[in-house]
Short mmCIF file of C-alpha atoms in Angstrom, two decimals:
data_model
loop_
_atom_site.label_atom_id
_atom_site.label_comp_id
_atom_site.label_asym_id
_atom_site.label_seq_id
_atom_site.Cartn_x
_atom_site.Cartn_y
_atom_site.Cartn_z
CA UNK A 243 78.33 -62.04 178.48
CA UNK A 244 79.65 -61.06 175.02
CA UNK A 245 82.52 -62.20 172.84
CA UNK A 246 83.68 -59.97 170.02
CA UNK A 247 85.72 -61.13 167.08
CA UNK A 248 87.01 -57.98 165.11
CA UNK A 249 88.21 -57.92 161.54
CA UNK A 250 90.97 -55.42 161.61
CA UNK A 251 91.53 -55.21 157.72
CA UNK A 252 88.56 -53.57 156.15
CA UNK A 253 87.83 -53.85 152.48
CA UNK A 254 85.30 -52.59 150.05
CA UNK A 255 82.81 -55.16 151.41
CA UNK A 256 81.47 -53.76 154.75
CA UNK A 257 80.45 -57.22 156.00
CA UNK A 258 84.13 -58.26 156.00
CA UNK A 259 85.08 -55.96 158.69
CA UNK A 260 82.00 -55.79 160.93
CA UNK A 261 82.41 -57.07 164.52
CA UNK A 262 81.12 -60.55 165.11
CA UNK A 263 79.47 -60.23 168.53
CA UNK A 264 78.11 -63.44 170.32
CA UNK A 265 75.94 -63.10 173.48
CA UNK A 266 75.77 -65.74 176.30
CA UNK A 267 73.47 -65.74 179.33
CA UNK A 268 73.88 -68.11 182.33
CA UNK A 269 71.65 -68.87 185.34
CA UNK A 270 72.80 -68.49 188.97
CA UNK A 271 74.27 -72.10 188.90
CA UNK A 272 76.52 -71.29 185.86
CA UNK A 273 74.35 -73.18 183.28
CA UNK A 274 74.12 -71.79 179.85
CA UNK A 275 70.66 -70.35 179.28
CA UNK A 276 70.81 -69.10 175.76
CA UNK A 277 73.26 -68.02 172.99
CA UNK A 278 72.61 -65.16 170.52
CA UNK A 279 74.41 -64.92 167.16
CA UNK A 280 75.59 -61.53 165.54
CA UNK A 281 72.11 -61.11 164.01
CA UNK A 282 70.67 -60.95 167.53
CA UNK A 283 68.94 -64.21 167.03
CA UNK A 284 68.64 -66.80 169.86
CA UNK A 285 70.36 -69.85 168.34
CA UNK A 286 70.49 -71.96 171.48
CA UNK A 287 67.95 -72.12 174.42
CA UNK A 288 68.23 -74.46 177.44
CA UNK A 289 66.29 -75.58 180.37
CA UNK A 290 67.79 -77.57 183.23
CA UNK A 291 66.55 -79.76 186.09
CA UNK A 292 67.74 -79.53 189.72
CA UNK A 293 70.67 -81.88 188.75
CA UNK A 294 71.78 -79.20 186.19
CA UNK A 295 70.93 -81.80 183.31
CA UNK A 296 69.65 -80.16 180.20
CA UNK A 297 66.08 -81.39 179.71
CA UNK A 298 64.98 -78.89 176.87
CA UNK A 299 67.10 -77.66 174.10
CA UNK A 300 65.86 -75.32 171.37
CA UNK A 301 68.18 -74.80 168.34
CA UNK A 302 67.60 -72.46 165.58
CA UNK A 303 68.21 -75.18 162.85
CA UNK A 304 67.28 -78.35 164.64
CA UNK A 305 64.25 -77.24 166.67
CA UNK A 306 63.21 -78.56 170.06
CA UNK A 307 64.58 -81.60 171.61
CA UNK A 308 63.78 -82.97 175.01
CA UNK A 309 65.54 -85.52 177.28
CA UNK A 310 63.99 -87.16 180.44
CA UNK A 311 66.62 -88.70 182.70
CA UNK A 312 66.17 -91.31 185.39
CA UNK A 313 67.10 -90.73 189.28
CA UNK A 314 70.88 -91.59 188.28
CA UNK A 315 70.95 -89.01 185.28
CA UNK A 316 70.98 -91.47 182.52
CA UNK A 317 68.57 -90.75 179.63
CA UNK A 318 65.38 -92.96 179.46
CA UNK A 319 63.43 -90.86 176.96
CA UNK A 320 64.24 -88.33 174.23
CA UNK A 321 62.28 -86.63 171.45
CA UNK A 322 63.04 -84.13 168.77
CA UNK A 323 61.22 -81.46 166.48
CA UNK A 324 60.21 -84.24 163.89
CA UNK A 325 58.48 -86.23 166.68
CA UNK A 326 61.21 -88.90 166.67
CA UNK A 327 61.39 -90.65 169.93
CA UNK A 328 63.83 -92.94 171.88
CA UNK A 329 63.40 -94.91 175.10
CA UNK A 330 66.01 -96.77 177.05
CA UNK A 331 66.03 -99.11 180.01
CA UNK A 332 68.79 -100.35 182.24
CA UNK A 333 69.46 -103.40 184.37
CA UNK A 334 70.15 -103.21 188.21
CA UNK A 335 73.83 -102.57 187.41
CA UNK A 336 72.75 -99.65 185.43
CA UNK A 337 73.93 -101.13 182.10
CA UNK A 338 71.80 -100.38 178.97
CA UNK A 339 69.69 -103.34 178.16
CA UNK A 340 66.75 -102.29 175.68
CA UNK A 341 66.56 -99.48 173.40
CA UNK A 342 63.38 -98.51 171.45
CA UNK A 343 62.91 -95.84 168.69
CA UNK A 344 60.45 -94.41 166.36
CA UNK A 345 61.29 -92.19 163.46
CA UNK A 346 58.30 -89.83 163.58
CA UNK A 347 54.65 -89.78 164.76
CA UNK A 348 53.61 -92.21 161.94
CA UNK A 349 56.13 -94.89 162.81
CA UNK A 350 55.58 -97.55 165.43
CA UNK A 351 57.86 -97.82 168.46
CA UNK A 352 60.38 -100.43 167.64
CA UNK A 353 63.03 -102.20 169.81
CA UNK A 354 66.18 -101.35 167.93
CA UNK A 355 68.71 -102.53 170.60
CA UNK A 356 68.81 -105.41 173.02
CA UNK A 357 71.97 -106.30 175.03
CA UNK A 358 72.76 -109.35 177.12
CA UNK A 359 75.66 -109.53 179.49
CA UNK A 360 77.98 -112.42 180.52
CA UNK A 361 76.15 -113.52 183.53
CA UNK A 362 73.53 -114.99 181.24
CA UNK A 363 75.95 -117.15 179.20
CA UNK A 364 76.57 -120.81 179.87
CA UNK A 365 80.13 -120.63 181.09
CA UNK A 366 80.51 -116.99 182.26
CA UNK A 367 83.63 -117.70 184.54
CA UNK A 368 85.50 -119.89 182.15
CA UNK A 369 85.24 -117.31 179.36
CA UNK A 370 85.79 -114.30 181.52
CA UNK A 371 82.39 -113.03 180.72
CA UNK A 372 81.14 -111.81 184.10
CA UNK A 373 80.23 -108.06 183.76
CA UNK A 374 81.07 -108.10 180.09
CA UNK A 375 78.81 -107.53 176.98
CA UNK A 376 77.96 -110.83 175.59
CA UNK A 377 75.22 -110.45 172.83
CA UNK A 378 74.05 -107.21 171.40
CA UNK A 379 71.05 -106.97 168.76
CA UNK A 380 71.31 -103.83 166.74
CA UNK A 381 70.10 -102.40 163.52
CA UNK A 382 72.73 -104.32 161.59
CA UNK A 383 72.12 -107.74 163.06
CA UNK A 384 73.70 -109.33 166.05
CA UNK A 385 77.13 -109.05 167.60
CA UNK A 386 78.36 -111.79 169.99
CA UNK A 387 81.54 -111.80 171.98
CA UNK A 388 81.77 -115.15 173.47
CA UNK A 389 85.05 -114.91 175.32
CA UNK A 390 87.43 -112.46 176.72
CA UNK A 391 91.04 -112.85 178.23
CA UNK A 392 91.71 -112.43 181.87
CA UNK A 393 92.43 -108.78 181.43
CA UNK A 394 89.06 -108.20 179.80
CA UNK A 395 90.07 -107.85 176.21
CA UNK A 396 87.54 -109.39 173.70
CA UNK A 397 89.21 -112.39 172.14
CA UNK A 398 86.49 -113.25 169.55
CA UNK A 399 83.67 -111.25 167.96
CA UNK A 400 80.95 -112.86 165.72
CA UNK A 401 78.85 -110.68 163.66
CA UNK A 402 75.49 -111.82 162.18
CA UNK A 403 73.83 -109.64 159.59
CA UNK A 404 70.09 -109.40 158.52
CA UNK A 405 69.48 -112.03 155.89
CA UNK A 406 69.11 -111.14 152.18
CA UNK A 407 65.67 -112.59 152.07
CA UNK A 408 64.33 -110.30 154.88
CA UNK A 409 65.76 -107.28 153.30
CA UNK A 410 64.62 -108.22 149.77
CA UNK A 411 61.01 -108.54 150.96
CA UNK A 412 60.99 -104.95 152.03
CA UNK A 413 62.85 -103.58 148.99
CA UNK A 414 60.44 -105.48 146.63
CA UNK A 415 57.64 -103.46 148.20
CA UNK A 416 59.53 -100.19 147.83
CA UNK A 417 59.56 -99.57 151.60
CA UNK A 418 62.62 -99.18 153.82
CA UNK A 419 63.54 -101.93 156.22
CA UNK A 420 63.09 -100.96 159.86
CA UNK A 421 64.44 -103.30 162.48
CA UNK A 422 62.17 -104.45 165.41
CA UNK A 423 63.75 -107.02 167.87
CA UNK A 424 60.61 -107.41 169.88
CA UNK A 425 60.23 -111.13 170.45
CA UNK A 426 63.62 -111.70 168.69
CA UNK A 427 62.34 -112.59 165.29
CA UNK A 428 64.36 -115.21 163.20
CA UNK A 429 65.75 -112.69 160.52
CA UNK A 430 69.49 -113.33 160.84
CA UNK A 431 71.61 -114.75 158.07
CA UNK A 432 73.15 -118.16 159.10
CA UNK A 433 76.83 -117.03 158.25
CA UNK A 434 79.14 -115.98 161.08
CA UNK A 435 81.57 -113.19 160.37
CA UNK A 436 84.15 -114.12 163.07
CA UNK A 437 87.07 -111.99 164.06
CA UNK A 438 89.82 -112.98 166.56
CA UNK A 439 92.36 -110.85 168.41
CA UNK A 440 95.42 -111.74 170.39
CA UNK A 441 97.09 -109.08 172.67
CA UNK A 442 100.47 -108.39 174.27
CA UNK A 443 100.93 -107.56 178.02
CA UNK A 444 100.17 -104.01 177.14
CA UNK A 445 96.80 -104.82 175.76
CA UNK A 446 97.86 -104.03 172.18
CA UNK A 447 96.62 -106.25 169.34
CA UNK A 448 99.44 -108.43 168.12
CA UNK A 449 97.40 -110.47 165.76
CA UNK A 450 93.96 -109.84 164.04
CA UNK A 451 92.36 -112.68 162.24
CA UNK A 452 89.66 -111.50 159.88
CA UNK A 453 86.40 -113.32 158.87
CA UNK A 454 86.55 -116.00 156.29
CA UNK A 455 86.77 -114.70 152.79
CA UNK A 456 85.53 -116.04 149.50
CA UNK A 457 88.37 -118.33 149.14
CA UNK A 458 87.35 -119.94 152.61
CA UNK A 459 90.45 -118.44 154.18
CA UNK A 460 90.83 -116.28 157.18
CA UNK A 461 93.56 -113.68 156.53
CA UNK A 462 95.68 -112.26 159.34
CA UNK A 463 96.90 -108.70 160.15
CA UNK A 464 100.03 -108.71 162.51
CA UNK A 465 101.16 -105.46 163.71
CA UNK A 466 104.51 -105.00 165.47
CA UNK A 467 105.41 -102.27 167.97
CA UNK A 468 108.74 -100.55 168.90
CA UNK A 469 110.21 -100.08 172.45
CA UNK A 470 108.22 -96.88 172.87
CA UNK A 471 104.94 -98.64 172.19
CA UNK A 472 104.26 -97.01 168.83
CA UNK A 473 103.43 -99.00 165.63
CA UNK A 474 106.52 -100.11 163.69
CA UNK A 475 105.34 -102.75 161.14
CA UNK A 476 102.35 -104.33 159.64
CA UNK A 477 102.11 -107.64 157.99
CA UNK A 478 99.09 -109.05 155.98
CA UNK A 479 99.29 -112.76 155.42
CA UNK A 480 102.92 -112.94 155.59
CA UNK A 481 103.41 -109.93 153.29
CA UNK A 482 104.90 -106.74 154.72
CA UNK A 483 102.56 -103.85 153.96
CA UNK A 484 104.54 -101.41 156.25
CA UNK A 485 108.17 -102.24 156.58
CA UNK A 486 109.23 -99.75 159.04
CA UNK A 487 107.96 -96.58 160.79
CA UNK A 488 110.30 -94.21 162.62
CA UNK A 489 109.38 -91.32 164.97
CA UNK A 490 111.00 -88.37 166.58
CA UNK A 491 111.24 -87.63 170.26
CA UNK A 492 107.83 -86.05 170.18
CA UNK A 493 106.18 -89.06 168.55
CA UNK A 494 105.69 -87.47 165.19
CA UNK A 495 106.25 -89.83 162.16
CA UNK A 496 109.65 -89.22 160.55
CA UNK A 497 109.65 -92.03 158.10
CA UNK A 498 107.33 -94.93 156.85
CA UNK A 499 108.52 -97.49 154.43
CA UNK A 500 105.85 -99.37 152.58
CA UNK A 501 106.06 -103.01 151.41
CA UNK A 502 105.84 -101.73 147.77
CA UNK A 503 109.36 -100.06 148.16
CA UNK A 504 107.96 -96.51 148.54
CA UNK A 505 109.24 -94.49 151.38
CA UNK A 506 107.76 -91.29 152.73
CA UNK A 507 109.91 -88.95 154.82
CA UNK A 508 108.54 -86.07 156.98
CA UNK A 509 110.31 -82.83 158.34
CA UNK A 510 108.81 -80.65 161.02
CA UNK A 511 109.46 -77.15 162.41
CA UNK A 512 111.68 -77.51 165.51
CA UNK A 513 109.49 -74.97 167.48
CA UNK A 514 105.98 -75.33 166.22
CA UNK A 515 106.25 -78.99 165.28
CA UNK A 516 104.19 -78.26 162.10
CA UNK A 517 104.91 -80.32 159.08
CA UNK A 518 107.30 -78.61 156.76
CA UNK A 519 107.81 -81.17 154.00
CA UNK A 520 106.81 -84.64 153.10
CA UNK A 521 108.61 -86.49 150.29
CA UNK A 522 107.90 -90.11 148.81
CA UNK A 523 110.22 -92.05 146.73
CA UNK A 524 111.43 -95.54 145.95
CA UNK A 525 114.08 -96.84 148.33
CA UNK A 526 116.52 -99.74 148.89
CA UNK A 527 117.12 -101.55 152.20
CA UNK A 528 120.40 -102.73 153.54
CA UNK A 529 121.07 -104.64 156.93
CA UNK A 530 124.31 -104.77 158.68
CA UNK A 531 123.96 -106.51 162.03
CA UNK A 532 120.98 -104.95 163.90
CA UNK A 533 121.28 -101.70 161.83
CA UNK A 534 118.87 -101.23 158.91
CA UNK A 535 119.57 -98.52 156.43
CA UNK A 536 116.87 -97.07 153.97
CA UNK A 537 118.30 -95.19 151.02
CA UNK A 538 116.16 -93.36 148.47
CA UNK A 539 116.66 -93.95 144.88
CA UNK A 540 117.40 -90.89 142.73
CA UNK A 541 114.86 -89.93 140.04
CA UNK A 542 112.12 -91.99 141.73
CA UNK A 543 110.17 -89.04 143.43
CA UNK A 544 106.52 -89.72 143.75
CA UNK A 545 105.63 -86.92 146.10
CA UNK A 546 107.39 -83.71 147.24
CA UNK A 547 105.35 -81.25 149.13
CA UNK A 548 106.45 -78.12 151.17
CA UNK A 549 104.23 -76.29 153.52
CA UNK A 550 104.17 -72.65 154.71
CA UNK A 551 102.08 -71.36 157.52
CA UNK A 552 100.94 -68.19 159.13
CA UNK A 553 101.60 -67.44 162.90
CA UNK A 554 98.26 -69.29 163.82
CA UNK A 555 98.97 -72.34 161.80
CA UNK A 556 96.83 -71.69 158.70
CA UNK A 557 98.45 -73.14 155.61
CA UNK A 558 99.66 -70.23 153.26
CA UNK A 559 101.41 -72.35 150.48
CA UNK A 560 101.53 -75.94 149.48
CA UNK A 561 104.48 -76.28 146.96
CA UNK A 562 104.65 -79.55 145.07
CA UNK A 563 107.78 -80.49 143.08
CA UNK A 564 107.26 -83.66 141.02
CA UNK A 565 107.23 -84.49 137.29
CA UNK A 566 103.94 -82.95 135.64
CA UNK A 567 102.56 -81.68 138.98
CA UNK A 568 102.37 -78.07 137.44
CA UNK A 569 101.08 -76.19 134.62
CA UNK A 570 102.98 -75.91 131.34
CA UNK A 571 103.63 -72.35 130.12
CA UNK A 572 103.57 -70.71 133.58
CA UNK A 573 106.60 -69.25 135.48
CA UNK A 574 106.95 -72.31 137.79
CA UNK A 575 106.76 -74.57 134.79
CA UNK A 576 105.54 -78.30 134.31
CA UNK A 577 107.16 -79.68 137.44
CA UNK A 578 106.22 -77.32 140.28
CA UNK A 579 102.92 -76.19 141.53
CA UNK A 580 102.38 -73.57 144.26
CA UNK A 581 98.98 -73.57 145.84
CA UNK A 582 98.51 -70.41 147.72
CA UNK A 583 95.79 -69.54 150.34
CA UNK A 584 94.77 -66.33 151.95
CA UNK A 585 92.59 -65.67 155.03
CA UNK A 586 90.73 -62.90 156.78
CA UNK A 587 91.64 -61.93 160.27
CA UNK A 588 88.88 -64.38 161.53
CA UNK A 589 90.95 -67.12 159.77
CA UNK A 590 88.27 -67.76 157.25
CA UNK A 591 89.58 -68.74 153.74
CA UNK A 592 89.43 -65.85 151.33
CA UNK A 593 91.18 -67.25 148.23
CA UNK A 594 92.84 -70.27 146.88
CA UNK A 595 94.78 -71.16 143.82
CA UNK A 596 95.46 -74.48 142.08
CA UNK A 597 94.99 -76.30 138.96
CA UNK A 598 92.22 -78.17 137.27
CA UNK A 599 91.65 -80.25 134.09
CA UNK A 600 90.99 -78.12 130.98
CA UNK A 601 89.38 -80.85 128.89
CA UNK A 602 86.00 -80.31 130.31
CA UNK A 603 84.45 -77.13 131.89
CA UNK A 604 82.11 -76.74 134.88
CA UNK A 605 79.01 -76.26 132.65
CA UNK A 606 78.88 -80.05 131.99
CA UNK A 607 78.42 -80.85 135.57
CA UNK A 608 76.33 -79.64 138.55
CA UNK A 609 79.32 -78.53 140.53
CA UNK A 610 82.52 -77.22 139.33
CA UNK A 611 84.52 -79.37 141.72
CA UNK A 612 82.84 -82.59 140.74
CA UNK A 613 85.15 -85.30 139.42
CA UNK A 614 85.68 -84.91 135.59
CA UNK A 615 87.61 -87.21 133.32
CA UNK A 616 90.74 -85.82 131.80
CA UNK A 617 94.56 -86.30 131.37
CA UNK A 618 96.23 -85.06 134.69
CA UNK A 619 99.41 -83.95 133.23
CA UNK A 620 100.90 -80.53 133.00
CA UNK A 621 99.76 -79.85 129.46
CA UNK A 622 95.97 -80.57 129.92
CA UNK A 623 95.58 -78.47 133.03
CA UNK A 624 95.07 -74.66 133.73
CA UNK A 625 95.37 -72.45 136.75
CA UNK A 626 92.47 -71.14 138.75
CA UNK A 627 91.88 -68.73 141.52
CA UNK A 628 88.83 -69.03 143.89
CA UNK A 629 87.64 -66.35 146.10
CA UNK A 630 85.12 -66.78 148.84
CA UNK A 631 82.78 -64.37 150.77
CA UNK A 632 81.07 -65.11 154.07
CA UNK A 633 78.37 -63.57 156.30
CA UNK A 634 79.13 -62.77 159.91
CA UNK A 635 78.29 -66.41 161.04
CA UNK A 636 80.78 -67.84 158.61
CA UNK A 637 78.16 -69.17 156.06
CA UNK A 638 79.55 -69.02 152.65
CA UNK A 639 77.74 -66.33 150.56
CA UNK A 640 79.68 -66.54 147.18
CA UNK A 641 82.40 -68.55 145.60
CA UNK A 642 83.94 -66.92 142.49
CA UNK A 643 86.39 -68.93 140.12
CA UNK A 644 88.63 -67.09 137.76
CA UNK A 645 90.33 -69.29 135.18
CA UNK A 646 91.11 -69.17 131.40
CA UNK A 647 87.90 -70.40 129.71
CA UNK A 648 86.41 -71.51 132.92
CA UNK A 649 85.31 -68.61 135.19
CA UNK A 650 82.11 -68.63 137.08
CA UNK A 651 80.25 -67.56 140.26
CA UNK A 652 78.28 -69.57 142.69
CA UNK A 653 75.88 -67.64 145.02
CA UNK A 654 74.52 -69.41 148.20
CA UNK A 655 71.16 -68.52 149.75
CA UNK A 656 70.03 -69.58 153.15
CA UNK A 657 66.39 -70.18 154.46
CA UNK A 658 65.00 -67.16 156.33
CA UNK A 659 65.80 -67.09 159.99
CA UNK A 660 67.94 -70.29 159.94
CA UNK A 661 71.35 -71.27 158.65
CA UNK A 662 70.17 -74.15 156.28
CA UNK A 663 71.17 -73.70 152.67
CA UNK A 664 68.25 -73.12 150.60
CA UNK A 665 69.70 -72.83 147.01
CA UNK A 666 72.76 -72.40 144.86
CA UNK A 667 72.68 -70.26 141.76
CA UNK A 668 75.00 -68.74 139.20
CA UNK A 669 76.14 -65.11 139.30
CA UNK A 670 73.31 -64.38 136.73
CA UNK A 671 70.62 -65.86 139.11
CA UNK A 672 70.05 -69.11 137.22
CA UNK A 673 69.18 -71.89 139.77
CA UNK A 674 71.65 -74.69 140.09
CA UNK A 675 70.12 -76.59 142.86
CA UNK A 676 67.84 -76.05 145.74
CA UNK A 677 67.62 -78.03 149.04
CA UNK A 678 64.87 -79.07 151.44
CA UNK A 679 65.13 -80.14 155.06
CA UNK A 680 62.97 -81.83 157.76
CA UNK A 681 62.07 -80.19 161.08
CA UNK A 682 65.35 -81.07 162.73
CA UNK A 683 67.48 -79.62 159.96
CA UNK A 684 68.40 -82.93 158.24
CA UNK A 685 68.72 -82.44 154.44
CA UNK A 686 65.94 -84.37 152.58
CA UNK A 687 66.44 -83.46 149.08
CA UNK A 688 69.05 -81.84 146.71
CA UNK A 689 67.13 -80.58 143.67
CA UNK A 690 65.27 -83.73 142.39
CA UNK A 691 67.54 -86.17 144.23
CA UNK A 692 66.36 -87.61 147.56
CA UNK A 693 69.24 -87.76 150.23
#
């Protein structure tokens, strides 16, 4: 089977209007056997057992992975291209109990997960623990859920973490800490991070009590719901962080009033239901009987964005109208910014306009979009336009920025035969950064920095 995406608007770049053809092959049972990309490379290859479970997967970037299921179809062993391995075991009720893992062939097989269920607890019936997870040891420590309500909702959750002394021993020797719960070693910190929940009849959380803080207090979050079941208010330690949330008949948010007296309103298209405008400003609140009125204050606008879309929903323009959001000296002025976006017929971003700080240029930083200090007002910014080119798979090939005093080009090169990024260089060919990966396609280094 083939699928073809056709770019119907040819340009000077022939790659932009070549057909993107994907090929798929299935076996007699309808299982996907392989996928070929537009360069006629097999990017996925699958093998199945008689239960139609995929036992073997070969991916162009991540290599070969294998899964061995048990008689009921649950995975009991898995491996990947870097010789990482996982094992799992289940109890008689087919619940996961043990999990083992090793990162590679040089690593020992370690128990990284151990679960106990309510039947092993002291008072399983009293605390509604029958059939429920009770204790779980994982790579962060231990989670205990000592009690549930009669509907099966967890009432209390206690988290214990790995002790600082245990972690420090490994770090002092410059080796990563790898958990192994075999024989349940005593490596947990003595402090309990306890979280408590209360629920209503619809199983919604009505009170969330957080773990004890540095002031020896347990803060509370109290959500309130409207008649339709949607979130309406949020209180944190008797302070209203969210005063009101209103919705339309479709369930989309129309208004949210925050405890800091900032209100955001939303407008949607009546037919497509897409967001057309969002506006944030200070408000005053008045109540008469059961009616609460929220009125905005003139001259307190904090956010005002309009959105335009094409027929398939791609954003064409984001028009902002607040003080100092624009660029001084442009036709829109200092208090308006029109960010425009164009796409090719395959809906890939071709160009984008916006503003950036003009106090420092991209040459001072590895990437042009890295955060740089500057005064974010209309007199210390400049306009820019960025254009993007892609290959037939959608991998970005070039990003070119045009801006007064800060124009540059970034070329992206990929490793032969795969889709992993090899390097980024300037338009003149000077290397900016290169990348390395392991056998499964995970990024290992970016330049001289280890990920």
